Amino acid sequence: MTARTKTTPSGAASGTVGASYTRVEGLDKVTGAARYAGEIPFAELAHGWLVLSTIARGRVLSVESDPVREMPGVLAVLHHGNAPRVDTDYVSIVGTPDPIFEVFQHDRVPFVGWPVALVVAETSEQAREAAEALVVRYEEEPHDVAFSAEHPGTYTPDGDGTLKEKGDLEAELAVSAHVVDEEYTTPEEHHGSMEPHAAMARWDSGRLEVVDSNQSSMWIADELAKLFSLDRASVRVRSEHIGGAFGSKGVRVHQIAAVMAATLLDRPVRVVLSRRQLFSLTGYRSPTAQRVRLGADVDGRLRAVDHQAHSLTSTVHEFVEGSAGFGRPMYASDAHRSVNRVVRLDVPTPTFMRAPGEAPGSFALESALDELAERCGVDPVALRARNEPDVGPVSGLPFASRNLLSAFQEGAHRFGWADRDPRPGLRREGRWLLGTGTAAATFPVIVSPSTAAVTAEADGTFTVRITASDVGTGARTALTLIAAEALEVPQDRVQVRIGDSDFGPAAISGGSMGTRSWGWAVRTAVADLREQLALGGDIPPQGITVRSNTAAAVGALAQKERHSYGAQFAEVAVDVATGEVRVRRMLGIFAAGRIINPLTARSQLVGGMIWGLSMALHEEAHRDQATGGHVGADFAGYHFAANADVPVIEADWVEDTDEDDPVGIKGIGEIGIVGAAAAIANAVWHATGVRHRHLPIRPDRVLNAGGAPGA
């Protein structure tokens, strides 16, 4: 007989939220007990390996699978002639599905790396060997992968966020004392998560189970149910530990292919993408070409802001990198225009990537602001303060909270900005020219309705169940602390279970909305649970469970400009002989709402800043115009910052409270990268006297631009 006990939440742990805690799953991760989607064992597991197209445009003539099927261990070869059918006539939480979900449904090839077959074998090695031996014959057509702002096919997409205008832009530019009119470019960039994408699919008692690495198990389950015409309750997706995502781990081809193979073979099948396959199958950041025009009075007060951004998308699906939207909440001006344009090319579809739009958009606008400061003879920090808006510059909405100037004041003090001589090219240490730069950051505060269940257990502990995804951010730990604070119990009495679609609808881990949305749902459930517990009585063996749904509360939020903000500072050294740029130190001060766990929050901010450094100096993917495919689609050919490239980086925050927000969390996953590249580029100008408007700032570009005087 199970004992029935009675408990009430009491004895709050001092400083549960706001104090630093190590990750609750940290020991499991460092000891290997935490297993990822690609390494969990299953009985009779088969392995699939995708075969990708080698042409950029055309059609498949034949898949010569007979010889491959005779190879050791091969179980099946799926292609457009024999694969199960899927239904893509639906709308999901992110819109209409990418036509790549129609995997093996037709013979068309729209880009290099389009999946044309899946080889399934007893072992991963056998599947890969057979896949590499598979002969696929094509009818090739001319392709176009050349991106530029002048491409004749460029158009302005439909959509509320594509174009924003106010005032008479040309008139304000005409009467401006100072005008900046420059073009800025950023290259194609890739996510490169440490953990590759992997999914296992199997049927168990008539129910489809998928063990995956994703940013929302609920999202994946819902899409798979629609694709395969299944009842939603008959699909379960689990994703407990994730080794990075950054926008790339949504619905992808490998999950769909795994379900197809498991259905045909009636046994578990796992598909893991190789590092090279990630470059064409999991999205990327589009290259951008941006023109920024700023008009200002003599003292630097903005009269006009014009930001035009161009990006690319595939011929089969539209994705817009909204770079021009960055400045809409930032600076007061009499006239404003921001517009995003795209061109369709024979390339894979881009996708969300850490700070989509804001990362490349901030490079252009914050670089242009620095150029304006130079022309006006105004300090860059003072220029931003001079153009601080009272309400949303474009929307006219009140700000929920806006503490950008406090971030700049604190950052300038700690960075030693007051000692900076604004004249470029003056500081030197041996062969190194030294310079400092700054830039602003912002990212919208987003919240999505979520559900959560909290159970008071008979043993005096509490269990939280929510379909959250901890993509490496420390979300599991943050939710533990939020629940413990709300329950007024020590955090070791709370267990948080996540990553299971059976736990019900919840926000995606993306757009910096995760912890904010999930935390709200957890707090709401805890409040209801405490009311029940206050009534008294014993807790039965199965516990007492309360479930929340924040849809009504989220819908009732007042319409305001809600954003996180930040001030980025960087010091660089430029080698006069080689053109090498080394970042010596970085400081980011952020106004990002309530910080739940300073330890993991600082890690997120610093991680974003490191990525911004990598964006500024290293990262660019090259596409071969002749073949349409990538050059060096791996970690050897795609250059990014290594440990030796990363200096001392500090991240901190100022008080930032939204009085009418019941949660107070704003989200920090994205904002660390925003403005970082611009701060570094502005510092390179200060060191050398030469502007770099095209990323990355490679040594050859520094030398060719004459940016290393004294060589």
XYZ file of C-alpha atoms in Angstrom:
711
model
C 0.000 0.000 0.000
C 1.414 3.397 -1.000
C 1.554 5.984 1.745
C -0.466 9.151 1.280
C 1.354 12.261 2.379
C 0.473 15.899 2.687
C 2.656 18.777 1.547
C 2.431 22.480 0.839
C 5.072 24.590 -0.869
C 6.943 26.573 1.743
C 10.428 27.408 2.832
C 11.545 29.353 -0.227
C 15.141 29.004 -1.264
C 16.833 32.364 -0.964
C 17.528 33.953 -4.330
C 16.282 31.068 -6.464
C 15.871 33.347 -9.485
C 18.688 35.812 -10.085
C 21.436 33.717 -8.513
C 23.841 31.633 -10.612
C 23.224 27.902 -10.874
C 25.002 25.237 -12.861
C 22.868 23.300 -15.319
C 20.676 20.664 -13.739
C 21.689 18.224 -16.515
C 25.335 19.316 -16.471
C 26.691 16.152 -14.838
C 24.834 13.958 -17.309
C 26.318 15.896 -20.213
C 29.924 15.800 -19.079
C 29.743 12.106 -18.148
C 27.954 10.985 -21.317
C 24.761 9.950 -19.571
C 22.854 12.534 -21.601
C 22.351 10.918 -24.980
C 21.608 12.738 -28.202
C 19.260 11.677 -30.981
C 21.981 10.078 -33.067
C 23.311 7.800 -30.342
C 20.287 6.343 -28.515
C 20.136 2.557 -29.109
C 17.027 0.802 -30.445
C 16.482 -2.888 -31.142
C 16.697 -3.815 -34.844
C 17.685 -0.276 -35.750
C 18.362 0.299 -39.457
C 20.258 3.275 -40.843
C 19.422 5.586 -43.721
C 21.811 7.682 -45.782
C 20.542 10.412 -48.096
C 21.719 10.761 -51.686
C 21.736 14.384 -52.864
C 21.571 15.813 -56.360
C 24.772 16.891 -58.069
C 23.061 19.291 -60.483
C 21.562 22.708 -59.698
C 18.500 22.467 -61.933
C 16.809 19.773 -63.995
C 15.143 16.427 -63.462
C 16.017 12.892 -62.453
C 16.010 10.502 -65.410
C 16.776 7.322 -63.494
C 17.855 5.976 -60.121
C 19.833 2.809 -60.847
C 19.147 1.060 -57.570
C 19.381 -2.619 -58.587
C 23.186 -2.930 -58.216
C 23.074 -1.104 -54.882
C 20.369 -3.372 -53.495
C 22.753 -6.286 -53.936
C 25.405 -4.680 -51.716
C 25.962 -6.052 -48.173
C 23.383 -5.006 -45.613
C 21.244 -2.902 -47.951
C 17.547 -3.116 -47.100
C 15.905 -0.548 -49.379
C 16.484 2.324 -51.763
C 13.753 4.972 -51.653
C 13.306 7.490 -54.473
C 10.558 9.307 -56.364
C 9.467 6.103 -58.076
C 8.676 4.065 -54.968
C 8.470 6.294 -51.873
C 5.276 6.699 -49.793
C 3.162 9.702 -50.718
C 2.916 12.767 -48.481
C 0.368 15.587 -48.359
C 1.758 19.143 -48.289
C -1.542 20.943 -48.802
C -1.760 22.536 -45.366
C -0.659 25.559 -43.342
C 1.465 25.077 -40.223
C 2.504 27.421 -37.429
C 5.220 28.830 -39.713
C 3.120 29.011 -42.866
C 2.933 26.817 -45.946
C 5.438 23.939 -45.933
C 8.683 24.154 -47.837
C 8.313 22.022 -50.999
C 11.450 20.154 -49.948
C 9.054 18.310 -47.612
C 7.783 16.651 -50.790
C 10.855 14.464 -50.619
C 10.912 11.707 -53.292
C 7.526 12.843 -54.629
C 8.625 13.952 -58.124
C 11.608 14.036 -60.453
C 12.327 17.805 -60.356
C 15.675 19.090 -59.000
C 15.719 22.784 -57.956
C 19.245 23.035 -56.470
C 22.470 21.164 -55.780
C 21.909 19.038 -52.700
C 18.230 18.256 -53.327
C 17.482 14.778 -51.885
C 16.955 12.244 -54.667
C 17.213 8.935 -52.787
C 17.596 7.299 -49.387
C 19.612 4.109 -48.965
C 18.708 2.054 -45.894
C 21.035 -0.630 -44.539
C 21.824 -2.602 -41.413
C 24.674 -0.272 -40.444
C 25.438 3.366 -41.071
C 28.675 2.407 -42.818
C 26.866 0.063 -45.202
C 24.236 2.706 -45.933
C 26.852 5.338 -46.701
C 28.918 3.040 -48.914
C 25.847 2.057 -50.912
C 24.622 5.648 -51.151
C 27.948 6.784 -52.540
C 27.801 3.957 -55.102
C 24.268 4.756 -56.257
C 24.126 6.048 -59.838
C 21.558 8.756 -60.534
C 21.186 10.113 -64.055
C 19.857 13.611 -64.718
C 18.621 15.865 -67.446
C 20.401 19.113 -66.622
C 19.057 22.606 -67.293
C 20.783 26.016 -67.115
C 20.893 27.432 -63.609
C 21.366 30.807 -61.937
C 22.954 31.140 -58.494
C 24.513 34.613 -58.851
C 23.149 36.947 -56.172
C 23.274 40.724 -56.458
C 21.061 43.688 -55.658
C 20.854 44.421 -59.384
C 19.519 40.991 -60.345
C 16.659 41.528 -62.835
C 14.412 39.097 -60.971
C 14.467 41.037 -57.691
C 11.023 41.806 -56.256
C 9.351 43.122 -53.111
C 7.421 40.332 -51.395
C 3.940 40.662 -50.009
C 3.656 40.934 -46.267
C 3.103 43.514 -43.548
C 6.754 43.618 -42.488
C 8.275 44.009 -45.948
C 7.907 47.778 -46.404
C 7.504 50.550 -43.803
C 7.346 54.242 -44.645
C 6.630 57.567 -42.980
C 7.264 61.181 -43.962
C 8.796 62.589 -47.150
C 12.119 60.797 -47.386
C 13.563 62.560 -50.422
C 12.601 65.988 -49.147
C 14.285 65.388 -45.793
C 17.430 64.061 -47.466
C 17.537 67.142 -49.703
C 17.634 69.559 -46.749
C 19.996 67.486 -44.606
C 23.359 69.016 -43.723
C 25.008 65.600 -43.700
C 24.080 62.615 -45.863
C 25.466 59.088 -45.698
C 24.658 56.972 -48.759
C 26.550 53.689 -48.729
C 26.170 50.012 -49.609
C 26.997 47.143 -47.273
C 27.122 43.405 -47.939
C 27.177 40.261 -45.869
C 27.893 36.783 -47.278
C 26.049 33.485 -47.032
C 26.511 32.102 -43.515
C 25.721 28.721 -41.924
C 24.548 27.504 -38.525
C 27.035 24.649 -38.022
C 25.598 23.099 -34.837
C 28.045 20.821 -33.044
C 25.416 18.062 -33.017
C 24.356 17.132 -36.561
C 20.684 16.716 -37.360
C 19.442 13.208 -36.553
C 16.059 11.475 -36.291
C 14.903 7.930 -35.506
C 11.402 6.848 -36.518
C 9.508 3.698 -35.560
C 5.977 2.380 -35.267
C 4.914 1.101 -31.852
C 1.434 -0.370 -31.406
C 0.058 1.705 -34.251
C 1.679 4.917 -33.039
C 4.508 6.763 -34.764
C 7.398 7.656 -32.465
C 10.231 9.945 -33.545
C 13.334 10.620 -31.471
C 14.833 13.769 -32.873
C 17.055 16.795 -32.297
C 14.794 19.798 -32.746
C 13.610 23.181 -31.525
C 10.044 22.053 -30.865
C 8.821 18.480 -30.531
C 5.238 19.692 -30.807
C 5.982 21.468 -34.081
C 7.625 18.387 -35.591
C 4.817 16.083 -34.417
C 2.153 18.367 -35.868
C 3.917 18.623 -39.247
C 4.554 14.877 -39.511
C 0.915 14.128 -38.695
C -0.213 16.441 -41.501
C 2.371 15.186 -43.987
C 1.469 11.526 -43.477
C -2.283 12.111 -42.943
C -2.198 10.779 -39.386
C -4.270 11.611 -36.363
C -2.241 14.049 -34.277
C -2.616 11.877 -31.157
C -0.946 8.978 -32.959
C 2.381 10.849 -33.336
C 4.887 11.325 -30.545
C 8.166 13.227 -30.939
C 10.840 13.297 -28.243
C 13.896 15.541 -28.167
C 15.515 15.740 -24.768
C 19.117 16.823 -25.387
C 20.109 19.064 -28.292
C 23.619 20.099 -29.254
C 22.838 23.470 -30.793
C 20.206 24.648 -33.260
C 20.341 28.429 -33.915
C 17.249 28.304 -36.136
C 18.130 25.250 -38.219
C 16.427 22.425 -36.309
C 12.848 22.610 -37.439
C 11.162 20.234 -39.874
C 13.793 18.853 -42.228
C 14.110 16.121 -44.836
C 15.814 13.566 -42.587
C 12.778 13.261 -40.289
C 10.405 12.717 -43.202
C 12.746 10.216 -44.861
C 13.125 8.279 -41.591
C 9.339 7.978 -41.248
C 9.028 6.784 -44.849
C 11.675 4.103 -44.366
C 10.298 2.951 -41.020
C 6.864 2.626 -42.589
C 8.140 0.537 -45.509
C 10.432 -1.716 -43.455
C 8.332 -1.929 -40.290
C 11.407 -1.437 -38.122
C 13.166 1.542 -36.548
C 15.199 3.653 -38.975
C 17.567 6.457 -38.102
C 18.800 9.097 -40.533
C 21.745 11.274 -39.528
C 22.913 14.089 -41.779
C 26.591 14.444 -42.529
C 28.381 17.736 -42.014
C 28.461 18.364 -45.773
C 24.754 17.585 -46.143
C 23.875 20.244 -43.565
C 25.045 22.934 -45.968
C 22.196 22.236 -48.393
C 19.479 20.616 -46.272
C 19.112 22.603 -43.050
C 18.979 26.240 -44.126
C 21.437 29.112 -43.822
C 21.571 32.892 -43.680
C 21.089 34.477 -47.080
C 23.745 36.861 -48.336
C 22.562 40.458 -48.176
C 23.184 43.613 -50.163
C 22.011 46.677 -48.255
C 21.881 50.359 -49.089
C 21.595 52.793 -46.191
C 20.906 56.495 -46.601
C 20.947 58.753 -43.552
C 20.218 62.455 -43.553
C 20.982 64.611 -40.507
C 21.185 68.187 -39.302
C 24.526 69.787 -38.519
C 24.417 68.460 -34.969
C 23.591 64.896 -36.028
C 19.834 64.873 -35.449
C 18.363 62.449 -37.964
C 15.966 63.787 -40.548
C 15.802 60.687 -42.754
C 16.532 56.966 -42.478
C 16.375 54.810 -45.615
C 17.338 51.150 -45.349
C 16.928 48.931 -48.417
C 17.939 45.290 -48.032
C 18.233 42.560 -50.661
C 18.481 38.828 -50.014
C 17.924 35.627 -51.947
C 15.505 32.745 -51.703
C 15.010 29.495 -53.574
C 12.835 29.001 -56.640
C 10.525 26.690 -54.688
C 9.911 28.524 -51.419
C 10.060 32.139 -50.257
C 12.110 33.137 -47.230
C 12.917 36.779 -46.546
C 15.949 37.806 -44.485
C 14.377 40.923 -42.982
C 17.540 42.977 -42.520
C 15.849 46.321 -43.149
C 13.605 45.842 -40.123
C 16.442 46.310 -37.636
C 16.173 50.100 -37.421
C 12.409 50.406 -37.123
C 12.403 50.588 -33.302
C 15.789 52.301 -32.976
C 16.138 55.990 -33.867
C 13.861 59.011 -34.124
C 13.710 60.650 -37.569
C 11.318 62.824 -39.533
C 11.152 60.382 -42.453
C 11.717 56.655 -42.611
C 11.693 53.956 -45.235
C 12.755 50.352 -44.767
C 12.146 47.685 -47.375
C 13.222 44.067 -47.875
C 13.548 42.679 -51.399
C 14.387 39.176 -52.608
C 15.441 37.323 -55.733
C 14.663 33.683 -56.542
C 17.719 31.614 -57.473
C 18.538 27.936 -57.996
C 19.749 27.527 -54.415
C 18.441 25.873 -51.237
C 15.918 27.852 -49.219
C 17.470 30.024 -46.480
C 15.986 29.952 -43.003
C 16.060 31.565 -39.595
C 19.574 31.925 -38.223
C 20.545 33.449 -34.909
C 19.071 36.974 -34.943
C 17.487 36.648 -38.408
C 17.412 40.077 -40.023
C 18.835 41.872 -37.000
C 22.355 40.422 -37.325
C 23.063 41.558 -40.929
C 20.763 44.572 -40.629
C 22.611 45.905 -37.598
C 25.930 45.651 -39.428
C 24.685 47.965 -42.164
C 22.755 50.528 -40.132
C 25.153 50.699 -37.178
C 28.106 51.079 -39.543
C 26.270 53.896 -41.310
C 25.565 55.571 -37.945
C 29.280 55.490 -37.223
C 29.989 57.092 -40.590
C 27.431 59.790 -39.797
C 29.059 60.423 -36.415
C 32.404 60.933 -38.166
C 30.944 63.414 -40.655
C 29.090 65.353 -37.978
C 32.039 65.385 -35.607
C 29.808 63.876 -32.920
C 30.820 61.040 -30.602
C 29.117 57.794 -31.722
C 27.577 57.217 -28.287
C 26.353 60.812 -28.098
C 24.896 60.538 -31.600
C 22.733 57.618 -30.575
C 21.573 59.459 -27.460
C 20.745 62.504 -29.593
C 18.371 60.392 -31.697
C 16.676 58.521 -28.866
C 12.927 58.226 -29.633
C 10.062 58.792 -27.191
C 7.796 56.277 -28.963
C 8.307 53.684 -31.654
C 9.821 55.672 -34.550
C 7.719 53.865 -37.143
C 4.882 52.277 -35.178
C 4.137 55.226 -32.901
C 3.479 52.744 -30.109
C 4.723 53.405 -26.567
C 7.770 51.481 -25.421
C 7.075 48.839 -22.791
C 10.563 49.531 -21.470
C 13.609 50.952 -23.186
C 16.918 51.160 -21.368
C 19.315 51.440 -24.305
C 20.936 54.652 -23.081
C 21.649 53.118 -19.679
C 23.371 50.236 -21.459
C 25.518 52.699 -23.427
C 26.338 54.744 -20.333
C 27.371 51.692 -18.341
C 29.273 50.215 -21.269
C 31.116 53.439 -22.060
C 32.169 53.772 -18.433
C 33.441 50.213 -18.137
C 35.115 50.210 -21.546
C 36.948 53.483 -20.951
C 35.260 55.178 -23.908
C 35.840 58.690 -22.542
C 39.598 58.308 -23.056
C 39.163 57.584 -26.778
C 40.672 59.991 -29.291
C 38.077 60.015 -32.101
C 40.679 60.555 -34.818
C 41.499 57.333 -36.701
C 44.892 55.750 -37.282
C 46.696 57.321 -34.311
C 47.193 54.491 -31.819
C 49.965 52.049 -32.544
C 51.855 49.261 -30.761
C 54.744 48.065 -32.892
C 53.273 46.716 -36.123
C 49.702 46.880 -34.782
C 47.275 49.758 -35.325
C 44.683 49.959 -32.544
C 41.095 51.166 -32.653
C 37.808 51.003 -30.774
C 34.236 50.945 -31.979
C 30.689 50.685 -30.723
C 27.242 49.749 -32.006
C 23.725 49.310 -30.691
C 21.730 46.086 -30.533
C 18.049 45.280 -30.372
C 15.807 42.248 -30.757
C 12.025 42.014 -30.439
C 10.430 40.500 -27.370
C 8.181 37.699 -28.575
C 5.827 35.465 -26.628
C 3.752 32.515 -27.782
C 0.853 30.759 -26.024
C 1.987 27.663 -24.169
C 0.669 24.961 -21.903
C 2.356 23.361 -18.910
C 1.478 20.785 -16.279
C 2.763 20.901 -12.693
C 2.296 17.961 -10.338
C 2.596 17.973 -6.574
C 4.006 14.512 -5.900
C 3.213 12.396 -2.870
C 6.856 12.491 -1.745
C 6.884 16.287 -1.404
C 8.552 17.040 -4.731
C 7.095 18.728 -7.800
C 7.233 17.704 -11.452
C 6.889 20.133 -14.328
C 6.019 18.808 -17.784
C 6.244 21.129 -20.761
C 7.139 20.689 -24.425
C 10.126 23.003 -24.161
C 13.415 22.511 -26.001
C 16.754 23.161 -24.350
C 18.938 23.732 -27.400
C 21.957 24.410 -25.200
C 20.694 27.633 -23.662
C 20.094 26.302 -20.146
C 16.303 26.488 -20.530
C 15.760 23.354 -18.424
C 17.641 24.969 -15.548
C 15.868 28.311 -15.952
C 12.465 26.620 -15.834
C 13.514 24.721 -12.723
C 14.375 28.022 -11.031
C 11.171 29.714 -12.195
C 9.069 26.839 -10.858
C 10.976 26.714 -7.562
C 10.519 30.441 -7.021
C 6.791 30.265 -7.778
C 6.367 27.234 -5.513
C 8.580 28.762 -2.808
C 10.597 25.573 -2.487
C 14.298 24.778 -2.971
C 15.129 24.025 -6.592
C 16.212 20.453 -5.777
C 12.546 19.652 -5.031
C 11.579 20.439 -8.625
C 12.059 18.169 -11.620
C 11.442 19.595 -15.066
C 10.679 17.228 -17.932
C 10.830 18.659 -21.450
C 11.114 17.761 -25.117
C 8.094 15.448 -25.424
C 5.193 16.334 -27.720
C 2.843 14.369 -25.457
C 3.184 17.193 -22.917
C 1.033 19.444 -25.108
C 1.366 22.660 -27.124
C 4.173 25.053 -26.228
C 6.294 27.710 -27.875
C 9.120 26.944 -30.260
C 12.655 27.467 -29.033
C 13.346 30.336 -31.400
C 13.071 34.088 -31.676
C 14.307 34.324 -28.065
C 10.731 33.501 -27.027
C 11.255 30.115 -25.380
C 11.983 30.748 -21.720
C 9.639 33.739 -21.651
C 6.715 31.745 -23.067
C 7.382 28.549 -21.113
C 8.090 30.392 -17.869
C 4.752 32.160 -18.113
C 2.943 28.834 -18.532
C 4.811 27.278 -15.606
C 4.095 30.233 -13.305
C 0.409 30.122 -14.233
C 0.163 26.386 -13.521
C 1.980 26.785 -10.203
C -0.403 29.548 -9.108
C -3.394 27.300 -9.769
C -1.716 24.362 -8.044
C -1.001 26.393 -4.941
C -4.649 27.365 -4.744
C -5.603 23.687 -4.762
C -2.988 22.785 -2.184
C -4.130 25.613 0.067
C -7.476 23.863 0.401
C -5.718 21.182 2.413
C -6.051 17.422 2.311
C -3.687 14.594 1.523
C -1.891 14.205 -1.781
C -2.808 10.867 -3.397
C -0.107 8.504 -4.716
C -0.564 9.751 -8.264
C -0.119 13.338 -7.106
C -2.184 16.421 -7.875
C -1.725 17.874 -11.345
C -2.761 21.268 -12.658
C -2.483 22.322 -16.282
C -2.211 25.864 -17.639
C -2.825 27.531 -20.984
C -1.582 31.085 -21.481
C -3.379 31.772 -24.771
C -5.873 34.220 -23.251
C -3.271 36.029 -21.158
C -0.872 36.390 -24.078
C -3.683 37.701 -26.257
C -4.560 40.309 -23.628
C -1.081 41.887 -23.564
C -1.193 45.588 -24.365
C 0.176 46.468 -27.793
C 3.538 48.139 -27.245
C 7.062 48.232 -28.619
C 8.710 45.382 -26.713
C 12.416 44.856 -27.316
C 15.667 43.916 -25.694
C 18.541 46.344 -26.239
C 22.290 46.321 -25.989
C 25.455 48.373 -26.385
C 28.407 46.617 -28.011
C 32.029 47.789 -27.647
C 35.138 46.343 -29.296
C 38.865 47.027 -29.471
C 40.857 45.687 -32.417
C 44.456 45.540 -33.568
C 45.315 45.566 -37.281
C 48.667 44.223 -38.510
C 50.161 46.796 -40.895
C 52.150 44.138 -42.755
C 49.627 41.333 -43.187
C 46.252 43.042 -42.845
C 45.273 40.615 -40.075
C 42.620 41.915 -37.692
C 42.671 40.691 -34.105
C 39.936 41.562 -31.643
C 41.571 42.383 -28.319
C 38.515 42.815 -26.122
C 34.748 43.069 -26.341
C 32.148 44.328 -23.906
C 28.395 44.004 -24.245
C 25.954 45.646 -21.849
C 22.334 44.608 -22.357
C 18.897 45.706 -21.240
C 17.135 42.392 -21.573
C 14.500 42.146 -18.892
C 14.652 39.841 -15.917
C 17.705 37.578 -15.862
C 16.760 34.173 -14.464
C 20.182 32.506 -14.203
C 23.186 34.836 -14.593
C 25.561 31.934 -15.232
C 23.809 30.589 -18.317
C 22.567 34.029 -19.390
C 26.098 35.393 -19.557
C 27.119 32.296 -21.497
C 24.397 32.976 -24.066
C 25.357 36.628 -24.467
C 29.067 35.891 -24.750
C 28.332 33.094 -27.227
C 26.392 35.510 -29.410
C 29.198 38.063 -29.257
C 31.730 35.430 -30.295
C 29.527 34.591 -33.255
C 29.427 38.295 -34.094
C 33.240 38.322 -34.075
C 33.218 35.316 -36.379
C 30.704 37.051 -38.638
C 32.881 40.178 -38.791
C 36.208 38.530 -39.585
C 35.791 34.954 -40.776
C 32.530 33.480 -42.014
C 31.528 33.289 -45.681
C 30.251 30.393 -47.741
C 31.239 30.362 -51.409
C 29.040 28.991 -54.178
C 30.594 27.778 -57.437
C 28.830 29.619 -60.260
C 29.546 26.786 -62.713
C 28.096 23.930 -60.652
C 25.759 25.840 -58.341
C 27.166 23.995 -55.331
C 29.277 25.022 -52.367
C 33.038 25.200 -52.343
C 34.338 23.605 -49.144
C 31.045 22.637 -47.523
C 32.656 21.462 -44.288
C 34.437 22.819 -41.240
C 37.728 22.816 -43.113
C 36.456 25.018 -45.938
C 33.977 27.154 -43.985
C 36.124 29.350 -41.781
C 34.865 30.461 -38.370
C 36.446 31.807 -35.213
C 38.463 29.309 -33.198
C 39.490 29.613 -29.552
C 42.680 31.471 -30.468
C 40.617 34.142 -32.253
C 38.499 34.915 -29.205
C 39.767 37.515 -26.706
C 38.489 38.428 -23.274
C 34.763 39.036 -23.723
C 32.554 40.519 -21.038
C 28.776 40.564 -21.001
C 26.601 42.164 -18.371
C 23.237 43.877 -18.058
C 21.423 46.837 -16.573
C 18.096 46.900 -14.791
C 15.265 46.622 -17.289
C 11.743 46.266 -15.953
C 8.488 46.246 -17.873
C 5.915 47.224 -15.263
C 2.891 45.750 -17.032
C 4.558 42.475 -17.990
C 3.662 39.573 -15.652
C 6.783 37.601 -16.565
C 9.535 40.167 -16.990
C 11.676 37.855 -19.132
C 12.651 39.298 -22.516
C 14.910 36.659 -24.061
C 18.669 36.720 -24.641
C 19.429 33.984 -27.154
C 19.640 36.309 -30.136
C 20.689 39.755 -29.017
C 24.327 38.928 -28.230
C 25.231 38.691 -31.925
C 23.338 41.850 -32.909
C 25.631 44.836 -33.432
C 28.796 42.894 -32.627
C 30.051 42.814 -36.220
C 29.344 46.523 -36.635
C 31.258 47.400 -33.462
C 34.269 45.480 -34.788
C 34.019 47.043 -38.251
C 33.778 50.496 -36.680
C 36.838 49.702 -34.573
C 38.768 48.682 -37.706
C 37.958 52.071 -39.215
C 39.155 53.792 -36.047
C 42.400 51.818 -36.206
C 43.127 52.354 -39.901
C 41.017 55.221 -41.192
C 39.518 52.940 -43.856
C 35.867 51.817 -43.884
C 34.998 48.180 -44.499
C 31.435 47.792 -45.697
C 31.704 44.189 -46.862
C 31.982 41.226 -44.502
C 34.074 39.419 -43.564
C 36.977 41.825 -43.057
C 39.646 39.486 -44.422
C 43.349 40.408 -44.446
C 43.354 40.703 -48.250
C 40.499 43.204 -48.087
C 42.366 45.251 -45.504
C 45.506 45.333 -47.648
C 43.690 45.961 -50.930
C 41.741 48.814 -49.371
C 44.928 50.443 -48.161
C 43.751 49.841 -44.641
C 47.166 49.001 -43.201
C 49.217 52.175 -43.487
C 52.881 51.981 -42.678
C 53.365 48.520 -44.175
